[in-house]
mmCIF file as gemmi writes it, N, C-alpha and C atoms, coordinates in Angstrom:
data_model
loop_
_atom_site.group_PDB
_atom_site.id
_atom_site.type_symbol
_atom_site.label_atom_id
_atom_site.label_alt_id
_atom_site.label_comp_id
_atom_site.label_asym_id
_atom_site.label_entity_id
_atom_site.label_seq_id
_atom_site.pdbx_PDB_ins_code
_atom_site.Cartn_x
_atom_site.Cartn_y
_atom_site.Cartn_z
_atom_site.occupancy
_atom_site.B_iso_or_equiv
_atom_site.pdbx_formal_charge
_atom_site.auth_seq_id
_atom_site.auth_asym_id
_atom_site.pdbx_PDB_model_num
ATOM 1 N N . ILE Axp A 1 ? 0.853 -1.168 0 1 0 ? 1 A 1
ATOM 2 C CA . ILE Axp A 1 ? 0 0 0 1 0 ? 1 A 1
ATOM 3 C C . ILE Axp A 1 ? 0.899 1.23 0 1 0 ? 1 A 1
ATOM 4 N N . ALA Axp A 2 ? 0.69 2.1 -0.963 1 0 ? 2 A 1
ATOM 5 C CA . ALA Axp A 2 ? 1.465 3.337 -1.024 1 0 ? 2 A 1
ATOM 6 C C . ALA Axp A 2 ? 0.948 4.326 0.016 1 0 ? 2 A 1
ATOM 7 N N . THR Axp A 3 ? 1.854 4.987 0.682 1 0 ? 3 A 1
ATOM 8 C CA . THR Axp A 3 ? 1.463 5.989 1.663 1 0 ? 3 A 1
ATOM 9 C C . THR Axp A 3 ? 2.282 7.252 1.444 1 0 ? 3 A 1
ATOM 10 N N . ALA Axp A 4 ? 1.716 8.365 1.877 1 0 ? 4 A 1
ATOM 11 C CA . ALA Axp A 4 ? 2.405 9.648 1.778 1 0 ? 4 A 1
ATOM 12 C C . ALA Axp A 4 ? 1.825 10.571 2.834 1 0 ? 4 A 1
ATOM 13 N N . ARG Axp A 5 ? 2.537 11.633 3.099 1 0 ? 5 A 1
ATOM 14 C CA . ARG Axp A 5 ? 2.029 12.626 4.037 1 0 ? 5 A 1
ATOM 15 C C . ARG Axp A 5 ? 0.853 13.348 3.404 1 0 ? 5 A 1
ATOM 16 N N . PRO Axp A 6 ? -0.138 13.719 4.201 1 0 ? 6 A 1
ATOM 17 C CA . PRO Axp A 6 ? -1.252 14.501 3.658 1 0 ? 6 A 1
ATOM 18 C C . PRO Axp A 6 ? -0.742 15.827 3.094 1 0 ? 6 A 1
ATOM 19 N N . SER Axp A 7 ? -1.328 16.241 1.979 1 0 ? 7 A 1
ATOM 20 C CA . SER Axp A 7 ? -0.947 17.519 1.384 1 0 ? 7 A 1
ATOM 21 C C . SER Axp A 7 ? -2.16 18.136 0.708 1 0 ? 7 A 1
ATOM 22 N N . ARG Axp A 8 ? -2.119 19.461 0.587 1 0 ? 8 A 1
ATOM 23 C CA . ARG Axp A 8 ? -3.189 20.181 -0.105 1 0 ? 8 A 1
ATOM 24 C C . ARG Axp A 8 ? -2.798 20.316 -1.562 1 0 ? 8 A 1
ATOM 25 N N . MET Axp A 9 ? -3.767 20.062 -2.443 1 0 ? 9 A 1
ATOM 26 C CA . MET Axp A 9 ? -3.507 20.168 -3.87 1 0 ? 9 A 1
ATOM 27 C C . MET Axp A 9 ? -4.778 20.561 -4.592 1 0 ? 9 A 1
ATOM 28 N N . LEU Axp A 10 ? -4.618 21.094 -5.777 1 0 ? 10 A 1
ATOM 29 C CA . LEU Axp A 10 ? -5.754 21.384 -6.642 1 0 ? 10 A 1
ATOM 30 C C . LEU Axp A 10 ? -5.99 20.185 -7.54 1 0 ? 10 A 1
ATOM 31 N N . LEU Axp A 11 ? -7.243 19.798 -7.714 1 0 ? 11 A 1
ATOM 32 C CA . LEU Axp A 11 ? -7.584 18.749 -8.676 1 0 ? 11 A 1
ATOM 33 C C . LEU Axp A 11 ? -8.068 19.425 -9.944 1 0 ? 11 A 1
ATOM 34 N N . ILE Axp A 12 ? -7.452 19.066 -11.061 1 0 ? 12 A 1
ATOM 35 C CA . ILE Axp A 12 ? -7.845 19.643 -12.35 1 0 ? 12 A 1
ATOM 36 C C . ILE Axp A 12 ? -8.061 18.512 -13.354 1 0 ? 12 A 1
ATOM 37 N N . PRO Axp A 13 ? -8.827 18.771 -14.424 1 0 ? 13 A 1
ATOM 38 C CA . PRO Axp A 13 ? -9.004 17.737 -15.447 1 0 ? 13 A 1
ATOM 39 C C . PRO Axp A 13 ? -7.671 17.401 -16.114 1 0 ? 13 A 1
ATOM 40 N N . ARG Axp A 14 ? -7.44 16.141 -16.339 1 0 ? 14 A 1
ATOM 41 C CA . ARG Axp A 14 ? -6.2 15.713 -17 1 0 ? 14 A 1
ATOM 42 C C . ARG Axp A 14 ? -6.079 16.318 -18.399 1 0 ? 14 A 1
ATOM 43 N N . ALA Axp A 15 ? -7.215 16.62 -19.031 1 0 ? 15 A 1
ATOM 44 C CA . ALA Axp A 15 ? -7.209 17.208 -20.373 1 0 ? 15 A 1
ATOM 45 C C . ALA Axp A 15 ? -6.576 18.596 -20.39 1 0 ? 15 A 1
ATOM 46 N N . ALA Axp A 16 ? -6.498 19.27 -19.254 1 0 ? 16 A 1
ATOM 47 C CA . ALA Axp A 16 ? -5.903 20.61 -19.193 1 0 ? 16 A 1
ATOM 48 C C . ALA Axp A 16 ? -4.375 20.566 -19.198 1 0 ? 16 A 1
ATOM 49 N N . LEU Axp A 17 ? -3.791 19.411 -18.92 1 0 ? 17 A 1
ATOM 50 C CA . LEU Axp A 17 ? -2.347 19.27 -18.795 1 0 ? 17 A 1
ATOM 51 C C . LEU Axp A 17 ? -1.644 19.39 -20.141 1 0 ? 17 A 1
ATOM 52 N N . LEU Axp A 18 ? -0.575 20.184 -20.155 1 0 ? 18 A 1
ATOM 53 C CA . LEU Axp A 18 ? 0.311 20.284 -21.313 1 0 ? 18 A 1
ATOM 54 C C . LEU Axp A 18 ? 1.682 19.802 -20.884 1 0 ? 18 A 1
ATOM 55 N N . GLN Axp A 19 ? 2.195 18.801 -21.558 1 0 ? 19 A 1
ATOM 56 C CA . GLN Axp A 19 ? 3.54 18.313 -21.264 1 0 ? 19 A 1
ATOM 57 C C . GLN Axp A 19 ? 4.509 19.055 -22.175 1 0 ? 19 A 1
ATOM 58 N N . ARG Axp A 20 ? 5.168 20.062 -21.628 1 0 ? 20 A 1
ATOM 59 C CA . ARG Axp A 20 ? 6.157 20.847 -22.368 1 0 ? 20 A 1
ATOM 60 C C . ARG Axp A 20 ? 7.533 20.247 -22.146 1 0 ? 20 A 1
ATOM 61 N N . GLN Axp A 21 ? 8.488 20.652 -22.977 1 0 ? 21 A 1
ATOM 62 C CA . GLN Axp A 21 ? 9.85 20.134 -22.846 1 0 ? 21 A 1
ATOM 63 C C . GLN Axp A 21 ? 10.477 20.524 -21.509 1 0 ? 21 A 1
ATOM 64 N N . ASP Axp A 22 ? 10.221 21.76 -21.063 1 0 ? 22 A 1
ATOM 65 C CA . ASP Axp A 22 ? 10.851 22.227 -19.841 1 0 ? 22 A 1
ATOM 66 C C . ASP Axp A 22 ? 10.104 21.81 -18.579 1 0 ? 22 A 1
ATOM 67 N N . ALA Axp A 23 ? 8.769 21.909 -18.59 1 0 ? 23 A 1
ATOM 68 C CA . ALA Axp A 23 ? 7.983 21.559 -17.402 1 0 ? 23 A 1
ATOM 69 C C . ALA Axp A 23 ? 6.511 21.454 -17.786 1 0 ? 23 A 1
ATOM 70 N N . PRO Axp A 24 ? 5.729 20.664 -17.032 1 0 ? 24 A 1
ATOM 71 C CA . PRO Axp A 24 ? 4.296 20.604 -17.326 1 0 ? 24 A 1
ATOM 72 C C . PRO Axp A 24 ? 3.63 21.938 -16.986 1 0 ? 24 A 1
ATOM 73 N N . GLY Axp A 25 ? 2.52 22.22 -17.677 1 0 ? 25 A 1
ATOM 74 C CA . GLY Axp A 25 ? 1.805 23.466 -17.42 1 0 ? 25 A 1
ATOM 75 C C . GLY Axp A 25 ? 0.356 23.368 -17.845 1 0 ? 25 A 1
ATOM 76 N N . VAL Axp A 26 ? -0.398 24.408 -17.562 1 0 ? 26 A 1
ATOM 77 C CA . VAL Axp A 26 ? -1.793 24.531 -17.978 1 0 ? 26 A 1
ATOM 78 C C . VAL Axp A 26 ? -2.015 25.966 -18.432 1 0 ? 26 A 1
ATOM 79 N N . TYR Axp A 27 ? -3.021 26.166 -19.267 1 0 ? 27 A 1
ATOM 80 C CA . TYR Axp A 27 ? -3.404 27.509 -19.684 1 0 ? 27 A 1
ATOM 81 C C . TYR Axp A 27 ? -4.612 27.97 -18.888 1 0 ? 27 A 1
ATOM 82 N N . THR Axp A 28 ? -4.541 29.212 -18.423 1 0 ? 28 A 1
ATOM 83 C CA . THR Axp A 28 ? -5.673 29.885 -17.83 1 0 ? 28 A 1
ATOM 84 C C . THR Axp A 28 ? -5.892 31.15 -18.638 1 0 ? 28 A 1
ATOM 85 N N . VAL Axp A 29 ? -6.945 31.895 -18.306 1 0 ? 29 A 1
ATOM 86 C CA . VAL Axp A 29 ? -7.244 33.141 -19.014 1 0 ? 29 A 1
ATOM 87 C C . VAL Axp A 29 ? -7.078 34.298 -18.044 1 0 ? 29 A 1
ATOM 88 N N . LYS Axp A 30 ? -6.216 35.242 -18.414 1 0 ? 30 A 1
ATOM 89 C CA . LYS Axp A 30 ? -6.008 36.447 -17.613 1 0 ? 30 A 1
ATOM 90 C C . LYS Axp A 30 ? -6.174 37.653 -18.533 1 0 ? 30 A 1
ATOM 91 N N . ASP Axp A 31 ? -7.116 38.517 -18.2 1 0 ? 31 A 1
ATOM 92 C CA . ASP Axp A 31 ? -7.367 39.734 -18.98 1 0 ? 31 A 1
ATOM 93 C C . ASP Axp A 31 ? -7.64 39.436 -20.448 1 0 ? 31 A 1
ATOM 94 N N . GLY Axp A 32 ? -8.349 38.347 -20.724 1 0 ? 32 A 1
ATOM 95 C CA . GLY Axp A 32 ? -8.761 38.013 -22.08 1 0 ? 32 A 1
ATOM 96 C C . GLY Axp A 32 ? -7.719 37.341 -22.953 1 0 ? 32 A 1
ATOM 97 N N . VAL Axp A 33 ? -6.564 36.984 -22.373 1 0 ? 33 A 1
ATOM 98 C CA . VAL Axp A 33 ? -5.537 36.301 -23.15 1 0 ? 33 A 1
ATOM 99 C C . VAL Axp A 33 ? -5.088 35.033 -22.432 1 0 ? 33 A 1
ATOM 100 N N . ALA Axp A 34 ? -4.542 34.097 -23.206 1 0 ? 34 A 1
ATOM 101 C CA . ALA Axp A 34 ? -4.054 32.835 -22.656 1 0 ? 34 A 1
ATOM 102 C C . ALA Axp A 34 ? -2.776 33.071 -21.863 1 0 ? 34 A 1
ATOM 103 N N . ALA Axp A 35 ? -2.721 32.473 -20.68 1 0 ? 35 A 1
ATOM 104 C CA . ALA Axp A 35 ? -1.532 32.573 -19.828 1 0 ? 35 A 1
ATOM 105 C C . ALA Axp A 35 ? -1.088 31.163 -19.45 1 0 ? 35 A 1
ATOM 106 N N . LEU Axp A 36 ? 0.134 30.815 -19.815 1 0 ? 36 A 1
ATOM 107 C CA . LEU Axp A 36 ? 0.684 29.505 -19.486 1 0 ? 36 A 1
ATOM 108 C C . LEU Axp A 36 ? 1.227 29.53 -18.064 1 0 ? 36 A 1
ATOM 109 N N . VAL Axp A 37 ? 0.753 28.584 -17.252 1 0 ? 37 A 1
ATOM 110 C CA . VAL Axp A 37 ? 1.128 28.53 -15.842 1 0 ? 37 A 1
ATOM 111 C C . VAL Axp A 37 ? 1.85 27.204 -15.585 1 0 ? 37 A 1
ATOM 112 N N . PRO Axp A 38 ? 3.079 27.267 -15.066 1 0 ? 38 A 1
ATOM 113 C CA . PRO Axp A 38 ? 3.784 26.026 -14.731 1 0 ? 38 A 1
ATOM 114 C C . PRO Axp A 38 ? 3.143 25.356 -13.514 1 0 ? 38 A 1
ATOM 115 N N . ILE Axp A 39 ? 3.161 24.044 -13.51 1 0 ? 39 A 1
ATOM 116 C CA . ILE Axp A 39 ? 2.588 23.286 -12.4 1 0 ? 39 A 1
ATOM 117 C C . ILE Axp A 39 ? 3.54 22.18 -11.985 1 0 ? 39 A 1
ATOM 118 N N . ARG Axp A 40 ? 3.284 21.641 -10.814 1 0 ? 40 A 1
ATOM 119 C CA . ARG Axp A 40 ? 3.975 20.445 -10.344 1 0 ? 40 A 1
ATOM 120 C C . ARG Axp A 40 ? 2.926 19.381 -10.103 1 0 ? 40 A 1
ATOM 121 N N . ILE Axp A 41 ? 3.058 18.241 -10.727 1 0 ? 41 A 1
ATOM 122 C CA . ILE Axp A 41 ? 2.094 17.149 -10.579 1 0 ? 41 A 1
ATOM 123 C C . ILE Axp A 41 ? 2.399 16.391 -9.296 1 0 ? 41 A 1
ATOM 124 N N . LEU Axp A 42 ? 1.365 16.255 -8.45 1 0 ? 42 A 1
ATOM 125 C CA . LEU Axp A 42 ? 1.513 15.553 -7.179 1 0 ? 42 A 1
ATOM 126 C C . LEU Axp A 42 ? 0.865 14.178 -7.193 1 0 ? 42 A 1
ATOM 127 N N . ALA Axp A 43 ? -0.242 14.042 -7.952 1 0 ? 43 A 1
ATOM 128 C CA . ALA Axp A 43 ? -0.968 12.769 -7.961 1 0 ? 43 A 1
ATOM 129 C C . ALA Axp A 43 ? -1.812 12.66 -9.219 1 0 ? 43 A 1
ATOM 130 N N . ARG Axp A 44 ? -2.103 11.449 -9.601 1 0 ? 44 A 1
ATOM 131 C CA . ARG Axp A 44 ? -3.018 11.172 -10.709 1 0 ? 44 A 1
ATOM 132 C C . ARG Axp A 44 ? -4.202 10.408 -10.123 1 0 ? 44 A 1
ATOM 133 N N . VAL Axp A 45 ? -5.408 10.943 -10.349 1 0 ? 45 A 1
ATOM 134 C CA . VAL Axp A 45 ? -6.615 10.361 -9.758 1 0 ? 45 A 1
ATOM 135 C C . VAL Axp A 45 ? -7.646 10.217 -10.873 1 0 ? 45 A 1
ATOM 136 N N . GLY Axp A 46 ? -7.691 9.053 -11.489 1 0 ? 46 A 1
ATOM 137 C CA . GLY Axp A 46 ? -8.64 8.826 -12.584 1 0 ? 46 A 1
ATOM 138 C C . GLY Axp A 46 ? -8.397 9.801 -13.72 1 0 ? 46 A 1
ATOM 139 N N . ASP Axp A 47 ? -9.445 10.559 -14.087 1 0 ? 47 A 1
ATOM 140 C CA . ASP Axp A 47 ? -9.308 11.518 -15.184 1 0 ? 47 A 1
ATOM 141 C C . ASP Axp A 47 ? -8.923 12.908 -14.686 1 0 ? 47 A 1
ATOM 142 N N . GLN Axp A 48 ? -8.439 12.985 -13.45 1 0 ? 48 A 1
ATOM 143 C CA . GLN Axp A 48 ? -7.976 14.24 -12.885 1 0 ? 48 A 1
ATOM 144 C C . GLN Axp A 48 ? -6.541 14.089 -12.398 1 0 ? 48 A 1
ATOM 145 N N . ILE Axp A 49 ? -5.889 15.241 -12.204 1 0 ? 49 A 1
ATOM 146 C CA . ILE Axp A 49 ? -4.553 15.221 -11.617 1 0 ? 49 A 1
ATOM 147 C C . ILE Axp A 49 ? -4.519 16.205 -10.459 1 0 ? 49 A 1
ATOM 148 N N . GLY Axp A 50 ? -3.773 15.837 -9.451 1 0 ? 50 A 1
ATOM 149 C CA . GLY Axp A 50 ? -3.555 16.73 -8.319 1 0 ? 50 A 1
ATOM 150 C C . GLY Axp A 50 ? -2.295 17.53 -8.574 1 0 ? 50 A 1
ATOM 151 N N . ILE Axp A 51 ? -2.391 18.847 -8.481 1 0 ? 51 A 1
ATOM 152 C CA . ILE Axp A 51 ? -1.256 19.699 -8.809 1 0 ? 51 A 1
ATOM 153 C C . ILE Axp A 51 ? -0.961 20.701 -7.701 1 0 ? 51 A 1
ATOM 154 N N . GLU Axp A 52 ? 0.207 21.293 -7.816 1 0 ? 52 A 1
ATOM 155 C CA . GLU Axp A 52 ? 0.619 22.396 -6.953 1 0 ? 52 A 1
ATOM 156 C C . GLU Axp A 52 ? 1.128 23.495 -7.872 1 0 ? 52 A 1
ATOM 157 N N . SER Axp A 53 ? 0.711 24.728 -7.611 1 0 ? 53 A 1
ATOM 158 C CA . SER Axp A 53 ? 1.158 25.869 -8.406 1 0 ? 53 A 1
ATOM 159 C C . SER Axp A 53 ? 1.013 27.134 -7.578 1 0 ? 53 A 1
ATOM 160 N N . GLU Axp A 54 ? 2.034 27.964 -7.595 1 0 ? 54 A 1
ATOM 161 C CA . GLU Axp A 54 ? 1.954 29.228 -6.874 1 0 ? 54 A 1
ATOM 162 C C . GLU Axp A 54 ? 1.036 30.213 -7.584 1 0 ? 54 A 1
ATOM 163 N N . GLN Axp A 55 ? 0.847 30.063 -8.893 1 0 ? 55 A 1
ATOM 164 C CA . GLN Axp A 55 ? 0.072 31.013 -9.678 1 0 ? 55 A 1
ATOM 165 C C . GLN Axp A 55 ? -1.399 30.643 -9.832 1 0 ? 55 A 1
ATOM 166 N N . LEU Axp A 56 ? -1.737 29.371 -9.691 1 0 ? 56 A 1
ATOM 167 C CA . LEU Axp A 56 ? -3.126 28.931 -9.849 1 0 ? 56 A 1
ATOM 168 C C . LEU Axp A 56 ? -3.845 28.927 -8.519 1 0 ? 56 A 1
ATOM 169 N N . LYS Axp A 57 ? -5.081 29.375 -8.551 1 0 ? 57 A 1
ATOM 170 C CA . LYS Axp A 57 ? -5.93 29.36 -7.365 1 0 ? 57 A 1
ATOM 171 C C . LYS Axp A 57 ? -7.236 28.651 -7.695 1 0 ? 57 A 1
ATOM 172 N N . SER Axp A 58 ? -7.889 28.119 -6.698 1 0 ? 58 A 1
ATOM 173 C CA . SER Axp A 58 ? -9.172 27.46 -6.874 1 0 ? 58 A 1
ATOM 174 C C . SER Axp A 58 ? -10.164 28.417 -7.527 1 0 ? 58 A 1
ATOM 175 N N . GLY Axp A 59 ? -10.887 27.936 -8.531 1 0 ? 59 A 1
ATOM 176 C CA . GLY Axp A 59 ? -11.892 28.746 -9.206 1 0 ? 59 A 1
ATOM 177 C C . GLY Axp A 59 ? -11.407 29.443 -10.46 1 0 ? 59 A 1
ATOM 178 N N . MET Axp A 60 ? -10.096 29.439 -10.726 1 0 ? 60 A 1
ATOM 179 C CA . MET Axp A 60 ? -9.588 30.07 -11.948 1 0 ? 60 A 1
ATOM 180 C C . MET Axp A 60 ? -9.977 29.214 -13.154 1 0 ? 60 A 1
ATOM 181 N N . PRO Axp A 61 ? -10.295 29.851 -14.297 1 0 ? 61 A 1
ATOM 182 C CA . PRO Axp A 61 ? -10.648 29.071 -15.484 1 0 ? 61 A 1
ATOM 183 C C . PRO Axp A 61 ? -9.423 28.374 -16.075 1 0 ? 61 A 1
ATOM 184 N N . LEU Axp A 62 ? -9.619 27.141 -16.537 1 0 ? 62 A 1
ATOM 185 C CA . LEU Axp A 62 ? -8.575 26.393 -17.232 1 0 ? 62 A 1
ATOM 186 C C . LEU Axp A 62 ? -9.054 26.075 -18.638 1 0 ? 62 A 1
ATOM 187 N N . ILE Axp A 63 ? -8.157 26.125 -19.582 1 0 ? 63 A 1
ATOM 188 C CA . ILE Axp A 63 ? -8.493 25.779 -20.962 1 0 ? 63 A 1
ATOM 189 C C . ILE Axp A 63 ? -8.195 24.301 -21.154 1 0 ? 63 A 1
ATOM 190 N N . VAL Axp A 64 ? -9.225 23.54 -21.537 1 0 ? 64 A 1
ATOM 191 C CA . VAL Axp A 64 ? -9.045 22.096 -21.701 1 0 ? 64 A 1
ATOM 192 C C . VAL Axp A 64 ? -9.246 21.637 -23.141 1 0 ? 64 A 1
ATOM 193 N N . ASP Axp A 65 ? -9.872 22.445 -23.959 1 0 ? 65 A 1
ATOM 194 C CA . ASP Axp A 65 ? -10.117 22.061 -25.351 1 0 ? 65 A 1
ATOM 195 C C . ASP Axp A 65 ? -9.352 23.012 -26.265 1 0 ? 65 A 1
ATOM 196 N N . GLY Axp A 66 ? -8.427 22.48 -27.028 1 0 ? 66 A 1
ATOM 197 C CA . GLY Axp A 66 ? -7.634 23.299 -27.93 1 0 ? 66 A 1
ATOM 198 C C . GLY Axp A 66 ? -6.415 23.918 -27.288 1 0 ? 66 A 1
ATOM 199 N N . ASN Axp A 67 ? -6.134 23.532 -26.05 1 0 ? 67 A 1
ATOM 200 C CA . ASN Axp A 67 ? -5.009 24.133 -25.341 1 0 ? 67 A 1
ATOM 201 C C . ASN Axp A 67 ? -3.66 23.822 -25.987 1 0 ? 67 A 1
ATOM 202 N N . ASP Axp A 68 ? -3.572 22.729 -26.724 1 0 ? 68 A 1
ATOM 203 C CA . ASP Axp A 68 ? -2.307 22.372 -27.361 1 0 ? 68 A 1
ATOM 204 C C . ASP Axp A 68 ? -1.968 23.286 -28.542 1 0 ? 68 A 1
ATOM 205 N N . ARG Axp A 69 ? -2.941 24.068 -29.013 1 0 ? 69 A 1
ATOM 206 C CA . ARG Axp A 69 ? -2.706 24.972 -30.141 1 0 ? 69 A 1
ATOM 207 C C . ARG Axp A 69 ? -2.487 26.417 -29.704 1 0 ? 69 A 1
ATOM 208 N N . LEU Axp A 70 ? -2.621 26.701 -28.432 1 0 ? 70 A 1
ATOM 209 C CA . LEU Axp A 70 ? -2.493 28.072 -27.934 1 0 ? 70 A 1
ATOM 210 C C . LEU Axp A 70 ? -1.045 28.509 -27.782 1 0 ? 70 A 1
ATOM 211 N N . GLN Axp A 71 ? -0.869 29.819 -27.796 1 0 ? 71 A 1
ATOM 212 C CA . GLN Axp A 71 ? 0.411 30.44 -27.497 1 0 ? 71 A 1
ATOM 213 C C . GLN Axp A 71 ? 0.175 31.443 -26.368 1 0 ? 71 A 1
ATOM 214 N N . PRO Axp A 72 ? 1.134 31.637 -25.469 1 0 ? 72 A 1
ATOM 215 C CA . PRO Axp A 72 ? 0.957 32.634 -24.417 1 0 ? 72 A 1
ATOM 216 C C . PRO Axp A 72 ? 0.668 34.015 -25.012 1 0 ? 72 A 1
ATOM 217 N N . GLY Axp A 73 ? -0.32 34.7 -24.442 1 0 ? 73 A 1
ATOM 218 C CA . GLY Axp A 73 ? -0.695 36.023 -24.909 1 0 ? 73 A 1
ATOM 219 C C . GLY Axp A 73 ? -1.73 36.04 -26.028 1 0 ? 73 A 1
ATOM 220 N N . GLN Axp A 74 ? -2.117 34.862 -26.498 1 0 ? 74 A 1
ATOM 221 C CA . GLN Axp A 74 ? -3.114 34.782 -27.57 1 0 ? 74 A 1
ATOM 222 C C . GLN Axp A 74 ? -4.484 35.159 -27.021 1 0 ? 74 A 1
ATOM 223 N N . PRO Axp A 75 ? -5.26 36.008 -27.73 1 0 ? 75 A 1
ATOM 224 C CA . PRO Axp A 75 ? -6.602 36.369 -27.263 1 0 ? 75 A 1
ATOM 225 C C . PRO Axp A 75 ? -7.494 35.135 -27.149 1 0 ? 75 A 1
ATOM 226 N N . VAL Axp A 76 ? -8.339 35.115 -26.104 1 0 ? 76 A 1
ATOM 227 C CA . VAL Axp A 76 ? -9.223 33.98 -25.836 1 0 ? 76 A 1
ATOM 228 C C . VAL Axp A 76 ? -10.612 34.497 -25.506 1 0 ? 76 A 1
ATOM 229 N N . ASN Axp A 77 ? -11.63 33.88 -26.118 1 0 ? 77 A 1
ATOM 230 C CA . ASN Axp A 77 ? -13.028 34.155 -25.767 1 0 ? 77 A 1
ATOM 231 C C . ASN Axp A 77 ? -13.585 32.933 -25.048 1 0 ? 77 A 1
ATOM 232 N N . ILE Axp A 78 ? -14.099 33.114 -23.849 1 0 ? 78 A 1
ATOM 233 C CA . ILE Axp A 78 ? -14.699 32.007 -23.108 1 0 ? 78 A 1
ATOM 234 C C . ILE Axp A 78 ? -16.131 31.844 -23.582 1 0 ? 78 A 1
ATOM 235 N N . ILE Axp A 79 ? -16.45 30.646 -24.137 1 0 ? 79 A 1
ATOM 236 C CA . ILE Axp A 79 ? -17.801 30.417 -24.654 1 0 ? 79 A 1
ATOM 237 C C . ILE Axp A 79 ? -18.612 29.474 -23.792 1 0 ? 79 A 1
ATOM 238 N N . ASN Axp A 80 ? -17.966 28.693 -22.927 1 0 ? 80 A 1
ATOM 239 C CA . ASN Axp A 80 ? -18.674 27.742 -22.087 1 0 ? 80 A 1
ATOM 240 C C . ASN Axp A 80 ? -17.901 27.565 -20.795 1 0 ? 80 A 1
ATOM 241 N N . GLN Axp A 81 ? -18.556 27.887 -19.668 1 0 ? 81 A 1
ATOM 242 C CA . GLN Axp A 81 ? -17.849 27.737 -18.389 1 0 ? 81 A 1
ATOM 243 C C . GLN Axp A 81 ? -18.411 26.594 -17.604 1 0 ? 81 A 1
């Protein structure tokens, strides 16, 4: 049985994850443009992942569809939340 110390983490959809060469990240929307945020993966739970990030907070929007085609600073329109 695997054990670890309890820790606080954000659970996000696995579809939001981008595996970049330098580090994993996710896109959020800040001021109408895409912002790439680095993350640290702590756990994998089914179709979600537990992450840690100094820049991400609970409730922030994440881009999960088409995120692999985005560039930082690209304008984004949210059509479905």
